[in-house]
Amino acid sequence: MLPDLRGRPAPRQPGEERIHGTTIAVGEAGILLRGASGAGKSLLALAIIALAGQAGRFGRLVADDRTALAARGDRLIARPVPPLEGIVERRGLGLTPEPATPAAVVRLVVDLIGEEPPRMPEPEELVDNLCGIDLPRLRVTGRAGDERLVLAALDLFTGHG
């Protein structure tokens, strides 16, 4: 059973920033997916989780649609915004339960831009700063197949490839 989402979200924690984005965990690494409403963040998140599982890797939802971010030392911690824990939007079905993990250290930011990204991005396009922490950044179209590129980028940027 899903929680009643008609109320106000829980109050912010000190030092917390809330953004429109979906976060997942693959292994010990968090991936923050950003994009316009309807860009396919939830769909891409579920595709990455499925692909990770097929490869024998841990993959779980952290937060869908709204993510709470907080810097802790040199790490960016992502958590769901209550009461949205363990819920993902599936287009055509609405809000549905999804196994989730309570937090992840963000290691990669992925922007769904709805168009082809440059073949050879400039170095400054490969980094974003969130809450004072520089993180590797990847831009994708938001189409089927992006999940493979995201996992390859995660492995490249975290040294697991």
Tab-separated table of C-alpha atoms in Angstrom:
chain	number	residue	atom	x	y	z
A	1	MET	CA	0.000	0.000	0.000
A	2	LEU	CA	1.281	3.448	-0.904
A	3	PRO	CA	1.500	6.252	1.661
A	4	ASP	CA	-0.915	9.184	1.503
A	5	LEU	CA	0.932	11.758	-0.616
A	6	ARG	CA	-1.572	14.576	-0.235
A	7	GLY	CA	0.173	16.120	2.772
A	8	ARG	CA	3.183	18.373	2.847
A	9	PRO	CA	6.659	16.870	2.481
A	10	ALA	CA	8.712	16.388	5.621
A	11	PRO	CA	10.710	19.423	6.778
A	12	ARG	CA	14.202	19.852	5.368
A	13	GLN	CA	17.171	18.714	7.387
A	14	PRO	CA	19.925	21.266	8.124
A	15	GLY	CA	22.206	21.679	5.093
A	16	GLU	CA	19.836	19.758	2.840
A	17	GLU	CA	18.973	20.805	-0.708
A	18	ARG	CA	16.007	19.264	-2.505
A	19	ILE	CA	16.031	18.906	-6.268
A	20	HIS	CA	13.809	17.547	-9.017
A	21	GLY	CA	15.645	14.340	-9.859
A	22	THR	CA	15.750	10.575	-9.501
A	23	THR	CA	18.572	8.769	-7.711
A	24	ILE	CA	19.539	5.109	-7.854
A	25	ALA	CA	22.346	3.052	-6.363
A	26	VAL	CA	24.464	0.647	-8.401
A	27	GLY	CA	26.883	-1.193	-6.174
A	28	GLU	CA	28.036	1.434	-3.685
A	29	ALA	CA	27.675	4.338	-6.134
A	30	GLY	CA	24.752	6.694	-6.449
A	31	ILE	CA	23.620	7.989	-9.842
A	32	LEU	CA	21.585	11.204	-9.903
A	33	LEU	CA	19.334	11.526	-12.971
A	34	ARG	CA	18.087	15.015	-13.858
A	35	GLY	CA	15.836	16.261	-16.626
A	36	ALA	CA	12.604	18.001	-17.438
A	37	SER	CA	9.310	16.509	-16.332
A	38	GLY	CA	8.479	13.624	-18.674
A	39	ALA	CA	12.093	13.288	-19.897
A	40	GLY	CA	12.261	9.639	-18.828
A	41	LYS	CA	14.208	9.760	-15.558
A	42	SER	CA	12.148	7.027	-13.889
A	43	LEU	CA	12.202	4.831	-16.992
A	44	LEU	CA	15.987	5.191	-17.316
A	45	ALA	CA	16.439	4.513	-13.590
A	46	LEU	CA	14.476	1.266	-13.830
A	47	ALA	CA	16.383	0.232	-16.979
A	48	ILE	CA	19.736	0.817	-15.238
A	49	ILE	CA	18.605	-1.150	-12.175
A	50	ALA	CA	17.475	-4.040	-14.420
A	51	LEU	CA	20.719	-4.024	-16.418
A	52	ALA	CA	22.794	-3.950	-13.228
A	53	GLY	CA	20.822	-6.923	-11.913
A	54	GLN	CA	21.392	-8.865	-15.139
A	55	ALA	CA	25.121	-8.304	-14.647
A	56	GLY	CA	24.951	-9.569	-11.047
A	57	ARG	CA	25.326	-6.081	-9.565
A	58	PHE	CA	23.297	-4.491	-6.796
A	59	GLY	CA	20.829	-1.957	-8.152
A	60	ARG	CA	18.138	-0.134	-6.188
A	61	LEU	CA	16.041	2.978	-6.243
A	62	VAL	CA	17.004	5.675	-3.751
A	63	ALA	CA	14.564	8.454	-4.686
A	64	ASP	CA	12.186	9.122	-7.558
A	65	ASP	CA	11.169	12.604	-8.679
A	66	ARG	CA	12.473	14.438	-5.601
A	67	THR	CA	15.913	13.890	-4.109
A	68	ALA	CA	17.318	15.388	-0.926
A	69	LEU	CA	21.046	16.175	-1.231
A	70	ALA	CA	23.520	17.022	1.515
A	71	ALA	CA	27.291	17.427	1.510
A	72	ARG	CA	29.024	15.359	4.165
A	73	GLY	CA	32.735	16.071	3.995
A	74	ASP	CA	33.749	15.485	0.386
A	75	ARG	CA	30.734	13.259	-0.338
A	76	LEU	CA	27.295	14.102	-1.667
A	77	ILE	CA	24.618	12.024	0.043
A	78	ALA	CA	21.278	11.482	-1.700
A	79	ARG	CA	18.123	10.432	0.137
A	80	PRO	CA	14.431	10.269	-0.727
A	81	VAL	CA	12.146	13.104	0.329
A	82	PRO	CA	9.529	11.689	2.719
A	83	PRO	CA	6.903	10.381	2.123
A	84	LEU	CA	8.187	9.299	-1.316
A	85	GLU	CA	10.453	6.476	-0.094
A	86	GLY	CA	10.124	3.258	-2.081
A	87	ILE	CA	7.826	4.724	-4.725
A	88	VAL	CA	8.497	5.114	-8.451
A	89	GLU	CA	6.324	6.503	-11.219
A	90	ARG	CA	5.638	4.073	-14.026
A	91	ARG	CA	4.062	5.844	-16.978
A	92	GLY	CA	0.623	4.394	-17.570
A	93	LEU	CA	0.473	2.806	-14.098
A	94	GLY	CA	1.104	5.803	-11.863
A	95	LEU	CA	2.938	5.569	-8.548
A	96	THR	CA	4.026	2.030	-7.689
A	97	PRO	CA	6.115	0.450	-4.927
A	98	GLU	CA	9.762	-0.303	-5.742
A	99	PRO	CA	12.493	-1.884	-3.585
A	100	ALA	CA	14.692	0.936	-2.358
A	101	THR	CA	17.786	1.698	-0.350
A	102	PRO	CA	17.687	4.635	2.087
A	103	ALA	CA	20.690	6.608	0.801
A	104	ALA	CA	23.616	6.635	-1.616
A	105	VAL	CA	26.830	8.551	-2.163
A	106	VAL	CA	26.410	10.266	-5.538
A	107	ARG	CA	29.276	9.370	-7.882
A	108	LEU	CA	27.723	10.377	-11.233
A	109	VAL	CA	25.259	13.015	-12.441
A	110	VAL	CA	23.302	12.185	-15.602
A	111	ASP	CA	21.333	14.858	-17.435
A	112	LEU	CA	18.573	13.744	-19.823
A	113	ILE	CA	18.657	16.494	-22.439
A	114	GLY	CA	16.259	15.165	-25.089
A	115	GLU	CA	18.729	15.621	-27.951
A	116	GLU	CA	22.015	14.137	-29.048
A	117	PRO	CA	24.853	15.308	-26.800
A	118	PRO	CA	28.129	16.394	-28.392
A	119	ARG	CA	30.314	13.500	-29.538
A	120	MET	CA	33.358	15.065	-27.893
A	121	PRO	CA	32.191	17.183	-24.936
A	122	GLU	CA	34.376	19.949	-23.584
A	123	PRO	CA	36.098	19.069	-20.268
A	124	GLU	CA	33.943	21.547	-18.334
A	125	GLU	CA	30.813	19.769	-19.638
A	126	LEU	CA	31.942	16.563	-17.932
A	127	VAL	CA	31.787	18.028	-14.402
A	128	ASP	CA	29.021	19.561	-12.315
A	129	ASN	CA	29.157	21.065	-8.842
A	130	LEU	CA	26.388	20.200	-6.415
A	131	CYS	CA	26.421	21.408	-2.812
A	132	GLY	CA	30.075	22.411	-3.268
A	133	ILE	CA	31.197	18.989	-4.536
A	134	ASP	CA	32.500	18.397	-8.074
A	135	LEU	CA	31.030	15.289	-9.684
A	136	PRO	CA	31.422	13.619	-13.080
A	137	ARG	CA	28.561	14.475	-15.428
A	138	LEU	CA	27.146	12.649	-18.445
A	139	ARG	CA	24.511	13.958	-20.848
A	140	VAL	CA	22.192	11.493	-22.601
A	141	THR	CA	19.191	11.730	-24.895
A	142	GLY	CA	16.752	9.863	-22.660
A	143	ARG	CA	16.222	7.051	-25.171
A	144	ALA	CA	16.398	3.271	-24.941
A	145	GLY	CA	19.998	2.115	-24.721
A	146	ASP	CA	21.171	5.003	-22.531
A	147	GLU	CA	21.331	2.608	-19.574
A	148	ARG	CA	24.407	0.914	-21.083
A	149	LEU	CA	26.177	4.239	-21.558
A	150	VAL	CA	25.358	5.291	-17.990
A	151	LEU	CA	26.782	2.071	-16.514
A	152	ALA	CA	29.894	2.372	-18.706
A	153	ALA	CA	30.373	5.975	-17.546
A	154	LEU	CA	29.893	4.966	-13.908
A	155	ASP	CA	32.541	2.271	-14.252
A	156	LEU	CA	34.904	4.675	-16.028
A	157	PHE	CA	34.514	7.485	-13.499
A	158	THR	CA	34.657	5.231	-10.431
A	159	GLY	CA	37.546	3.084	-11.679
A	160	HIS	CA	35.524	-0.138	-11.884
A	161	GLY	CA	35.711	-0.521	-15.664
